[in-house]
Amino acid sequence: MLSEPIRFTPVQLYENEREDLIKLAHEQYKTLFRNVRFAQANGFATQVRAFARTTRATVCAETRIHATIPELVDVFLGDRTNAAIGFAQSQQIYRFLAPTDEHPYRSCGMRWSLWHSPSTLIRQRDIVYLEYMDTFVDERGRRGWARMTQSLEHRSCPPLMGSHNVVRAFLHCCGTVYTETDDPKVLEAVTYYDADTQGVPPWMTKIVANRKAKNPHNLEHLIRLEHVMKEGVNSGLRKHLNSKVCVGCNAGLPKWGRHRKCRDCCESICKSCSDVVYCAIQGRRKLNRICVHCVDDFLARTNRQLELTLPSSVSFQSDDVSTPGSLSGRFMSIDSVEVSTIGSTTRK
C-alpha cells in the first residue's frame, strides 16, 4: 500500500476550458443512457476482451436497493463521497458545477482515483475522469438520478508510472442509473461498467468488473448504517417473537442456521456487517466481524480515526473531514483489498 496519499495540485484552466469540459461531460451523461439501453437489449453479461496491453471489461447489472434519491445524493454530494465511489484513494481535482437551489442534485467535476491491485504481482491502476450527476425523467414518466464517469487526459494529473509505479487505466462512458419504482423507498439500479485495465489478466479484470457492478448494494448498506447511527436500533423489531435482527444494521436474520457474532458484544450480525473491515488509520490495525456500535466504542477507547471497508468494492482513503455525530465521523472509506505497492519488474 502506498505509504503516503497521492495528491495533485490543480492547474489554472484555459479560457473556455471549464465550459468545454461541462459540455463534454453532459454529452457523455446522455451517452450513458444509450449504452444502458443497448446493453439491456442485447442481454449483456460480463464480457472481457484482451489484445496486447488492452484488457477491456464490460458488464451491465440490474438490481433493486432500499434507498431514495435524496439519500443517494446525500452520500455522493455530501461528506461521504469517497465512501460511495469505492476506490483506494480519490481526489476531486475540479468541481465545474455545484448543486444549486434550482438543480440540487446536479454536479459535474473531474476526479482522480486509485485502484488497489488484488495481487502483489499486478501494479496498481489509477484513472482520471469526468463525472456528471443529475436527475432525469424516463419515457414512462419515472423520476431518477444517474452518475456518469468517463476517462480523459489532463495536465493536472500526469501519469504516475515513473513516480509511483502506477498504470493509468481507462474508463469508457459508464455509470449507474437509479430509477424510482412503485415503492417510494426502493430504487431500480442499473450499473453499466466499461473499463480498460491496461494489461491486467482477463480473469482478474472480470472479478474487478463484477465487484464494481455490486456497488449499489454497498451503497445501500452504507445508507442503512447511517440510519442506524442516527435513529438507533428498532427495539420493537428486536423484541418481536422469534425474530432475530442484526445488531449492526437492524436487518432481519434467518430464524434457523448459524449466525455470525460480533467479536466484541457477541450479538448476531448479518453477512454484510461481518464482511466490513474497519482499519485504524494509525498503525493500520484492522477490525472485522464487529458491529458498527462496537467500532464506535473502540474509537472512543483508542481515540483513533477509523476507515471502513466493504469486500465488493475497492479500497480507498478518504479526503473528507470527519463530522462528529455521523457515520462519516467514524469511518473514512469503503474497501475490499489492500496490497503492497513495492515495484517489481515481473508486474504487469
mmCIF file of C-alpha atoms in Angstrom:
data_model
loop_
_atom_site.group_PDB
_atom_site.id
_atom_site.type_symbol
_atom_site.label_atom_id
_atom_site.label_comp_id
_atom_site.label_asym_id
_atom_site.label_seq_id
_atom_site.Cartn_x
_atom_site.Cartn_y
_atom_site.Cartn_z
ATOM 1 C CA MET A 1 0.000 0.000 0.000
ATOM 2 C CA LEU A 2 1.239 3.476 -0.806
ATOM 3 C CA SER A 3 2.870 4.968 2.287
ATOM 4 C CA GLU A 4 1.524 8.471 1.667
ATOM 5 C CA PRO A 5 -1.671 9.542 -0.098
ATOM 6 C CA ILE A 6 -1.136 10.847 -3.620
ATOM 7 C CA ARG A 7 -2.184 14.467 -4.070
ATOM 8 C CA PHE A 8 -2.420 16.577 -7.214
ATOM 9 C CA THR A 9 -2.285 20.368 -7.454
ATOM 10 C CA PRO A 10 -4.865 21.592 -10.000
ATOM 11 C CA VAL A 11 -3.510 23.989 -12.602
ATOM 12 C CA GLN A 12 -5.430 27.021 -13.811
ATOM 13 C CA LEU A 13 -7.886 26.165 -16.573
ATOM 14 C CA TYR A 14 -7.574 27.691 -20.007
ATOM 15 C CA GLU A 15 -10.169 30.162 -21.250
ATOM 16 C CA ASN A 16 -13.445 28.341 -22.018
ATOM 17 C CA GLU A 17 -11.935 25.032 -20.829
ATOM 18 C CA ARG A 18 -14.434 24.717 -17.976
ATOM 19 C CA GLU A 19 -17.392 25.202 -20.335
ATOM 20 C CA ASP A 20 -15.941 22.719 -22.834
ATOM 21 C CA LEU A 21 -15.478 20.053 -20.154
ATOM 22 C CA ILE A 22 -19.001 20.585 -18.804
ATOM 23 C CA LYS A 23 -20.370 20.196 -22.339
ATOM 24 C CA LEU A 24 -18.343 17.010 -22.863
ATOM 25 C CA ALA A 25 -19.493 15.573 -19.524
ATOM 26 C CA HIS A 26 -23.148 16.330 -20.284
ATOM 27 C CA GLU A 27 -22.866 14.671 -23.700
ATOM 28 C CA GLN A 28 -21.363 11.570 -22.086
ATOM 29 C CA TYR A 29 -24.121 11.626 -19.455
ATOM 30 C CA LYS A 30 -26.655 11.264 -22.275
ATOM 31 C CA THR A 31 -24.490 8.565 -23.870
ATOM 32 C CA LEU A 32 -24.687 6.544 -20.638
ATOM 33 C CA PHE A 33 -28.431 6.056 -21.134
ATOM 34 C CA ARG A 34 -27.886 4.870 -24.716
ATOM 35 C CA ASN A 35 -25.233 2.427 -23.516
ATOM 36 C CA VAL A 36 -27.566 1.067 -20.841
ATOM 37 C CA ARG A 37 -30.429 0.603 -23.313
ATOM 38 C CA PHE A 38 -28.120 -1.142 -25.787
ATOM 39 C CA ALA A 39 -26.738 -3.450 -23.098
ATOM 40 C CA GLN A 40 -30.207 -4.333 -21.820
ATOM 41 C CA ALA A 41 -31.474 -5.023 -25.338
ATOM 42 C CA ASN A 42 -28.553 -7.369 -26.021
ATOM 43 C CA GLY A 43 -28.648 -9.148 -22.667
ATOM 44 C CA PHE A 44 -25.109 -8.218 -21.654
ATOM 45 C CA ALA A 45 -23.418 -10.334 -19.056
ATOM 46 C CA THR A 46 -19.762 -9.714 -18.189
ATOM 47 C CA GLN A 47 -17.583 -9.521 -21.298
ATOM 48 C CA VAL A 48 -13.780 -9.371 -21.241
ATOM 49 C CA ARG A 49 -11.687 -8.786 -24.360
ATOM 50 C CA ALA A 50 -7.880 -8.856 -24.323
ATOM 51 C CA PHE A 51 -5.464 -7.722 -27.034
ATOM 52 C CA ALA A 52 -1.824 -6.778 -26.425
ATOM 53 C CA ARG A 53 -1.857 -4.293 -23.499
ATOM 54 C CA THR A 54 -5.619 -3.840 -23.693
ATOM 55 C CA THR A 55 -7.914 -5.749 -21.334
ATOM 56 C CA ARG A 56 -11.399 -4.312 -21.656
ATOM 57 C CA ALA A 57 -14.255 -5.470 -19.435
ATOM 58 C CA THR A 58 -17.907 -4.580 -19.964
ATOM 59 C CA VAL A 59 -20.707 -5.522 -17.589
ATOM 60 C CA CYS A 60 -24.324 -4.431 -17.221
ATOM 61 C CA ALA A 61 -26.075 -5.451 -13.992
ATOM 62 C CA GLU A 62 -29.566 -4.687 -12.725
ATOM 63 C CA THR A 63 -30.732 -4.794 -9.111
ATOM 64 C CA ARG A 64 -33.009 -3.050 -6.622
ATOM 65 C CA ILE A 65 -31.918 -1.289 -3.465
ATOM 66 C CA HIS A 66 -33.757 0.158 -0.483
ATOM 67 C CA ALA A 67 -32.943 3.848 -0.790
ATOM 68 C CA THR A 68 -34.341 7.131 -2.057
ATOM 69 C CA ILE A 69 -32.867 9.653 -4.476
ATOM 70 C CA PRO A 70 -32.255 12.237 -1.713
ATOM 71 C CA GLU A 71 -30.353 9.589 0.277
ATOM 72 C CA LEU A 72 -28.174 8.773 -2.738
ATOM 73 C CA VAL A 73 -27.448 12.415 -3.407
ATOM 74 C CA ASP A 74 -26.649 12.974 0.270
ATOM 75 C CA VAL A 75 -23.954 10.300 0.039
ATOM 76 C CA PHE A 76 -22.457 11.250 -3.328
ATOM 77 C CA LEU A 77 -22.634 15.027 -2.958
ATOM 78 C CA GLY A 78 -22.241 15.288 0.809
ATOM 79 C CA ASP A 79 -19.302 14.485 3.078
ATOM 80 C CA ARG A 80 -19.295 10.755 2.300
ATOM 81 C CA THR A 81 -18.472 10.872 -1.415
ATOM 82 C CA ASN A 82 -15.441 8.638 -1.040
ATOM 83 C CA ALA A 83 -17.487 6.088 0.884
ATOM 84 C CA ALA A 84 -19.720 5.679 -2.171
ATOM 85 C CA ILE A 85 -17.397 5.543 -5.175
ATOM 86 C CA GLY A 86 -15.152 2.729 -3.904
ATOM 87 C CA PHE A 87 -11.504 3.433 -4.626
ATOM 88 C CA ALA A 88 -8.237 3.127 -2.713
ATOM 89 C CA GLN A 89 -7.661 6.873 -2.920
ATOM 90 C CA SER A 90 -9.675 9.575 -4.623
ATOM 91 C CA GLN A 91 -9.384 13.327 -5.093
ATOM 92 C CA GLN A 92 -11.747 15.742 -6.772
ATOM 93 C CA ILE A 93 -9.461 17.853 -8.961
ATOM 94 C CA TYR A 94 -12.089 20.339 -10.158
ATOM 95 C CA ARG A 95 -15.745 20.961 -9.433
ATOM 96 C CA PHE A 96 -17.248 22.574 -12.513
ATOM 97 C CA LEU A 97 -20.882 22.550 -11.356
ATOM 98 C CA ALA A 98 -22.070 22.517 -7.750
ATOM 99 C CA PRO A 99 -25.646 21.811 -6.592
ATOM 100 C CA THR A 100 -27.911 24.863 -6.588
ATOM 101 C CA ASP A 101 -31.421 25.629 -5.366
ATOM 102 C CA GLU A 102 -32.660 25.168 -8.913
ATOM 103 C CA HIS A 103 -30.683 21.956 -9.509
ATOM 104 C CA PRO A 104 -29.936 20.488 -6.045
ATOM 105 C CA TYR A 105 -28.994 17.049 -7.400
ATOM 106 C CA ARG A 106 -26.698 18.166 -10.225
ATOM 107 C CA SER A 107 -22.909 18.151 -10.052
ATOM 108 C CA CYS A 108 -20.034 17.998 -12.511
ATOM 109 C CA GLY A 109 -16.310 17.720 -11.944
ATOM 110 C CA MET A 110 -13.043 15.984 -12.690
ATOM 111 C CA ARG A 111 -11.704 13.333 -10.339
ATOM 112 C CA TRP A 112 -8.642 11.132 -9.928
ATOM 113 C CA SER A 113 -8.959 7.708 -8.288
ATOM 114 C CA LEU A 114 -6.648 4.811 -7.446
ATOM 115 C CA TRP A 115 -7.431 1.108 -7.643
ATOM 116 C CA HIS A 116 -5.657 -1.268 -5.294
ATOM 117 C CA SER A 117 -4.485 -4.414 -7.035
ATOM 118 C CA PRO A 118 -5.745 -7.734 -5.619
ATOM 119 C CA SER A 119 -2.308 -9.243 -6.295
ATOM 120 C CA THR A 120 1.249 -8.204 -5.457
ATOM 121 C CA LEU A 121 2.209 -9.294 -9.000
ATOM 122 C CA ILE A 122 -0.039 -6.688 -10.615
ATOM 123 C CA ARG A 123 0.688 -2.977 -10.464
ATOM 124 C CA GLN A 124 -1.997 -0.704 -9.120
ATOM 125 C CA ARG A 125 -4.137 1.222 -11.599
ATOM 126 C CA ASP A 126 -5.392 4.785 -11.495
ATOM 127 C CA ILE A 127 -7.839 6.774 -13.597
ATOM 128 C CA VAL A 128 -8.589 10.429 -14.302
ATOM 129 C CA TYR A 129 -12.188 11.007 -15.286
ATOM 130 C CA LEU A 130 -15.093 13.378 -15.673
ATOM 131 C CA GLU A 131 -18.125 12.733 -13.500
ATOM 132 C CA TYR A 132 -21.588 14.120 -14.110
ATOM 133 C CA MET A 133 -24.598 13.580 -11.832
ATOM 134 C CA ASP A 134 -28.162 14.762 -12.355
ATOM 135 C CA THR A 135 -31.824 13.782 -12.196
ATOM 136 C CA PHE A 136 -33.894 12.679 -15.187
ATOM 137 C CA VAL A 137 -37.403 11.545 -16.125
ATOM 138 C CA ASP A 138 -37.617 8.376 -18.241
ATOM 139 C CA GLU A 139 -40.025 7.571 -21.070
ATOM 140 C CA ARG A 140 -42.541 6.147 -18.572
ATOM 141 C CA GLY A 141 -42.517 9.324 -16.514
ATOM 142 C CA ARG A 142 -40.471 7.849 -13.668
ATOM 143 C CA ARG A 143 -38.001 10.114 -11.918
ATOM 144 C CA GLY A 144 -34.421 9.008 -11.492
ATOM 145 C CA TRP A 145 -30.828 10.050 -10.825
ATOM 146 C CA ALA A 146 -27.660 8.930 -12.570
ATOM 147 C CA ARG A 147 -23.907 9.241 -12.200
ATOM 148 C CA MET A 148 -21.682 9.070 -15.286
ATOM 149 C CA THR A 149 -17.899 8.616 -15.410
ATOM 150 C CA GLN A 150 -15.631 8.971 -18.454
ATOM 151 C CA SER A 151 -11.824 8.993 -18.589
ATOM 152 C CA LEU A 152 -9.825 11.861 -20.022
ATOM 153 C CA GLU A 153 -6.239 13.071 -20.092
ATOM 154 C CA HIS A 154 -5.441 16.289 -18.261
ATOM 155 C CA ARG A 155 -2.262 18.159 -17.413
ATOM 156 C CA SER A 156 -3.334 18.476 -13.747
ATOM 157 C CA CYS A 157 -2.990 14.683 -13.337
ATOM 158 C CA PRO A 158 0.137 13.454 -15.130
ATOM 159 C CA PRO A 159 0.819 9.683 -15.315
ATOM 160 C CA LEU A 160 2.292 8.091 -12.182
ATOM 161 C CA MET A 161 4.219 5.201 -13.706
ATOM 162 C CA GLY A 162 7.612 6.836 -13.219
ATOM 163 C CA SER A 163 6.972 8.245 -9.746
ATOM 164 C CA HIS A 164 4.688 5.645 -8.119
ATOM 165 C CA ASN A 165 4.752 2.586 -10.434
ATOM 166 C CA VAL A 166 1.015 3.030 -11.094
ATOM 167 C CA VAL A 167 -0.505 2.203 -14.504
ATOM 168 C CA ARG A 168 -3.102 4.599 -15.941
ATOM 169 C CA ALA A 169 -6.293 2.682 -16.815
ATOM 170 C CA PHE A 170 -9.177 3.969 -18.933
ATOM 171 C CA LEU A 171 -12.890 4.240 -18.186
ATOM 172 C CA HIS A 172 -15.150 4.327 -21.209
ATOM 173 C CA CYS A 173 -18.508 6.035 -20.721
ATOM 174 C CA CYS A 174 -20.150 4.176 -17.844
ATOM 175 C CA GLY A 175 -22.040 4.696 -14.602
ATOM 176 C CA THR A 176 -25.175 3.786 -12.663
ATOM 177 C CA VAL A 177 -28.768 4.796 -13.375
ATOM 178 C CA TYR A 178 -31.153 4.822 -10.399
ATOM 179 C CA THR A 179 -34.898 4.956 -11.151
ATOM 180 C CA GLU A 180 -37.826 5.222 -8.751
ATOM 181 C CA THR A 181 -40.240 2.284 -8.527
ATOM 182 C CA ASP A 182 -43.809 1.859 -7.279
ATOM 183 C CA ASP A 183 -42.330 1.501 -3.801
ATOM 184 C CA PRO A 184 -41.218 5.004 -2.723
ATOM 185 C CA LYS A 185 -38.359 3.519 -0.682
ATOM 186 C CA VAL A 186 -36.980 1.243 -3.421
ATOM 187 C CA LEU A 187 -34.864 2.213 -6.427
ATOM 188 C CA GLU A 188 -34.063 0.224 -9.538
ATOM 189 C CA ALA A 189 -30.310 0.405 -10.145
ATOM 190 C CA VAL A 190 -28.666 -0.405 -13.476
ATOM 191 C CA THR A 191 -24.867 -0.336 -13.450
ATOM 192 C CA TYR A 192 -23.031 -0.170 -16.762
ATOM 193 C CA TYR A 193 -19.278 -0.639 -16.321
ATOM 194 C CA ASP A 194 -16.813 -0.424 -19.215
ATOM 195 C CA ALA A 195 -13.095 -0.200 -18.438
ATOM 196 C CA ASP A 196 -9.730 -0.975 -19.981
ATOM 197 C CA THR A 197 -7.398 -2.083 -17.187
ATOM 198 C CA GLN A 198 -4.332 -1.873 -19.452
ATOM 199 C CA GLY A 199 -2.899 -5.360 -19.221
ATOM 200 C CA VAL A 200 -4.469 -6.836 -16.079
ATOM 201 C CA PRO A 201 -5.150 -10.566 -16.765
ATOM 202 C CA PRO A 202 -8.675 -11.166 -18.138
ATOM 203 C CA TRP A 203 -9.757 -13.368 -15.227
ATOM 204 C CA MET A 204 -8.795 -10.673 -12.715
ATOM 205 C CA THR A 205 -10.349 -7.921 -14.821
ATOM 206 C CA LYS A 206 -13.603 -9.887 -14.806
ATOM 207 C CA ILE A 207 -13.518 -10.106 -10.994
ATOM 208 C CA VAL A 208 -12.984 -6.349 -10.704
ATOM 209 C CA ALA A 209 -15.830 -5.652 -13.149
ATOM 210 C CA ASN A 210 -18.251 -7.876 -11.254
ATOM 211 C CA ARG A 211 -17.278 -6.214 -7.968
ATOM 212 C CA LYS A 212 -17.876 -2.766 -9.397
ATOM 213 C CA ALA A 213 -21.296 -3.909 -10.578
ATOM 214 C CA LYS A 214 -22.192 -4.625 -6.942
ATOM 215 C CA ASN A 215 -21.512 -1.050 -5.811
ATOM 216 C CA PRO A 216 -25.244 -0.213 -5.442
ATOM 217 C CA HIS A 217 -25.546 -2.870 -2.718
ATOM 218 C CA ASN A 218 -22.524 -1.462 -0.895
ATOM 219 C CA LEU A 219 -24.144 1.951 -1.115
ATOM 220 C CA GLU A 220 -27.406 0.527 0.226
ATOM 221 C CA HIS A 221 -25.632 -0.909 3.263
ATOM 222 C CA LEU A 222 -23.832 2.385 3.874
ATOM 223 C CA ILE A 223 -27.203 4.180 3.911
ATOM 224 C CA ARG A 224 -28.621 1.543 6.269
ATOM 225 C CA LEU A 225 -25.735 2.017 8.709
ATOM 226 C CA GLU A 226 -26.223 5.773 8.527
ATOM 227 C CA HIS A 227 -29.877 5.347 9.525
ATOM 228 C CA VAL A 228 -28.941 3.111 12.442
ATOM 229 C CA MET A 229 -26.367 5.592 13.733
ATOM 230 C CA LYS A 230 -28.868 8.460 13.513
ATOM 231 C CA GLU A 231 -32.044 6.710 14.652
ATOM 232 C CA GLY A 232 -30.801 3.869 16.842
ATOM 233 C CA VAL A 233 -31.878 0.239 16.856
ATOM 234 C CA ASN A 234 -35.539 -0.648 16.318
ATOM 235 C CA SER A 235 -36.274 -2.154 19.722
ATOM 236 C CA GLY A 236 -39.803 -3.129 18.681
ATOM 237 C CA LEU A 237 -38.477 -5.328 15.921
ATOM 238 C CA ARG A 238 -35.820 -6.782 18.197
ATOM 239 C CA LYS A 239 -38.435 -7.876 20.730
ATOM 240 C CA HIS A 240 -40.751 -9.417 18.130
ATOM 241 C CA LEU A 241 -41.493 -13.059 18.901
ATOM 242 C CA ASN A 242 -38.934 -15.442 17.399
ATOM 243 C CA SER A 243 -37.363 -12.605 15.394
ATOM 244 C CA LYS A 244 -33.630 -12.145 15.005
ATOM 245 C CA VAL A 245 -32.047 -8.977 13.703
ATOM 246 C CA CYS A 246 -28.515 -7.811 13.023
ATOM 247 C CA VAL A 247 -27.260 -5.744 15.944
ATOM 248 C CA GLY A 248 -25.287 -3.621 13.492
ATOM 249 C CA CYS A 249 -27.724 -2.579 10.748
ATOM 250 C CA ASN A 250 -31.045 -3.897 12.125
ATOM 251 C CA ALA A 251 -31.588 -6.202 9.129
ATOM 252 C CA GLY A 252 -33.662 -9.325 9.693
ATOM 253 C CA LEU A 253 -31.756 -12.600 10.088
ATOM 254 C CA PRO A 254 -32.886 -16.128 9.182
ATOM 255 C CA LYS A 255 -34.642 -17.905 12.025
ATOM 256 C CA TRP A 256 -32.610 -21.075 11.562
ATOM 257 C CA GLY A 257 -28.942 -21.675 10.912
ATOM 258 C CA ARG A 258 -25.714 -20.356 12.344
ATOM 259 C CA HIS A 259 -25.280 -16.610 12.593
ATOM 260 C CA ARG A 260 -22.108 -14.573 12.678
ATOM 261 C CA LYS A 261 -21.325 -12.934 16.014
ATOM 262 C CA CYS A 262 -19.780 -9.566 16.776
ATOM 263 C CA ARG A 263 -16.340 -10.231 18.244
ATOM 264 C CA ASP A 264 -16.893 -7.558 20.900
ATOM 265 C CA CYS A 265 -20.512 -7.776 22.115
ATOM 266 C CA CYS A 266 -21.181 -11.328 20.791
ATOM 267 C CA GLU A 267 -24.556 -10.288 19.331
ATOM 268 C CA SER A 268 -25.656 -11.644 15.934
ATOM 269 C CA ILE A 269 -24.675 -9.668 12.845
ATOM 270 C CA CYS A 270 -25.543 -10.091 9.158
ATOM 271 C CA LYS A 271 -23.050 -11.093 6.470
ATOM 272 C CA SER A 272 -22.776 -7.520 5.149
ATOM 273 C CA CYS A 273 -21.801 -6.161 8.573
ATOM 274 C CA SER A 274 -19.498 -9.116 9.219
ATOM 275 C CA ASP A 275 -17.667 -8.571 5.928
ATOM 276 C CA VAL A 276 -16.975 -4.913 6.654
ATOM 277 C CA VAL A 277 -13.344 -4.329 7.624
ATOM 278 C CA TYR A 278 -12.558 -1.303 9.807
ATOM 279 C CA CYS A 279 -8.957 -0.109 9.630
ATOM 280 C CA ALA A 280 -7.343 2.189 12.175
ATOM 281 C CA ILE A 281 -5.509 4.759 10.069
ATOM 282 C CA GLN A 282 -2.747 4.993 12.658
ATOM 283 C CA GLY A 283 -0.915 1.676 12.768
ATOM 284 C CA ARG A 284 -3.170 0.083 10.116
ATOM 285 C CA ARG A 285 -4.890 -2.059 12.773
ATOM 286 C CA LYS A 286 -7.831 -3.945 11.269
ATOM 287 C CA LEU A 287 -11.136 -4.974 12.809
ATOM 288 C CA ASN A 288 -13.599 -7.268 11.099
ATOM 289 C CA ARG A 289 -16.563 -9.346 12.273
ATOM 290 C CA ILE A 290 -17.586 -6.467 14.512
ATOM 291 C CA CYS A 291 -20.764 -4.374 14.610
ATOM 292 C CA VAL A 292 -20.821 -0.658 13.930
ATOM 293 C CA HIS A 293 -21.719 0.120 17.557
ATOM 294 C CA CYS A 294 -18.696 -1.683 18.980
ATOM 295 C CA VAL A 295 -16.410 0.019 16.478
ATOM 296 C CA ASP A 296 -17.717 3.330 17.781
ATOM 297 C CA ASP A 297 -16.746 2.243 21.311
ATOM 298 C CA PHE A 298 -13.338 1.214 20.018
ATOM 299 C CA LEU A 299 -12.926 4.679 18.518
ATOM 300 C CA ALA A 300 -13.739 6.276 21.872
ATOM 301 C CA ARG A 301 -11.383 3.972 23.771
ATOM 302 C CA THR A 302 -8.411 4.342 21.456
ATOM 303 C CA ASN A 303 -9.026 7.898 20.242
ATOM 304 C CA ARG A 304 -8.228 6.836 16.684
ATOM 305 C CA GLN A 305 -9.832 7.636 13.390
ATOM 306 C CA LEU A 306 -11.137 4.627 11.515
ATOM 307 C CA GLU A 307 -11.686 3.842 7.884
ATOM 308 C CA LEU A 308 -14.424 1.479 6.756
ATOM 309 C CA THR A 309 -14.100 -1.143 4.021
ATOM 310 C CA LEU A 310 -16.520 -3.355 2.114
ATOM 311 C CA PRO A 311 -15.480 -6.522 0.276
ATOM 312 C CA SER A 312 -17.276 -5.965 -3.022
ATOM 313 C CA SER A 313 -15.732 -2.599 -3.738
ATOM 314 C CA VAL A 314 -12.174 -1.317 -3.954
ATOM 315 C CA SER A 315 -10.335 0.284 -1.070
ATOM 316 C CA PHE A 316 -9.558 3.959 -0.754
ATOM 317 C CA GLN A 317 -8.635 6.559 1.812
ATOM 318 C CA SER A 318 -10.998 9.463 2.276
ATOM 319 C CA ASP A 319 -10.101 13.069 1.603
ATOM 320 C CA ASP A 320 -13.065 14.275 3.645
ATOM 321 C CA VAL A 321 -13.026 15.855 7.075
ATOM 322 C CA SER A 322 -14.807 13.931 9.809
ATOM 323 C CA THR A 323 -18.129 15.219 11.053
ATOM 324 C CA PRO A 324 -18.874 14.336 14.699
ATOM 325 C CA GLY A 325 -22.142 12.540 15.334
ATOM 326 C CA SER A 326 -22.433 10.971 11.887
ATOM 327 C CA LEU A 327 -21.229 7.851 10.135
ATOM 328 C CA SER A 328 -18.594 9.877 8.310
ATOM 329 C CA GLY A 329 -17.160 10.955 11.631
ATOM 330 C CA ARG A 330 -16.361 7.348 12.451
ATOM 331 C CA PHE A 331 -15.464 5.863 9.084
ATOM 332 C CA MET A 332 -13.215 7.163 6.390
ATOM 333 C CA SER A 333 -13.544 4.730 3.483
ATOM 334 C CA ILE A 334 -15.026 1.642 1.841
ATOM 335 C CA ASP A 335 -12.718 -1.061 0.600
ATOM 336 C CA SER A 336 -12.084 -4.677 -0.294
ATOM 337 C CA VAL A 337 -8.367 -5.387 -0.531
ATOM 338 C CA GLU A 338 -5.073 -3.830 0.458
ATOM 339 C CA VAL A 339 -1.787 -4.875 -1.137
ATOM 340 C CA SER A 340 1.848 -3.854 -1.242
ATOM 341 C CA THR A 341 2.963 -1.486 -3.990
ATOM 342 C CA ILE A 342 6.667 -2.290 -3.968
ATOM 343 C CA GLY A 343 7.970 -2.159 -7.532
ATOM 344 C CA SER A 344 8.707 -5.363 -9.407
ATOM 345 C CA THR A 345 9.858 -5.993 -12.944
ATOM 346 C CA THR A 346 7.526 -9.010 -13.120
ATOM 347 C CA ARG A 347 4.413 -6.921 -12.632
ATOM 348 C CA LYS A 348 2.001 -6.176 -15.435
#
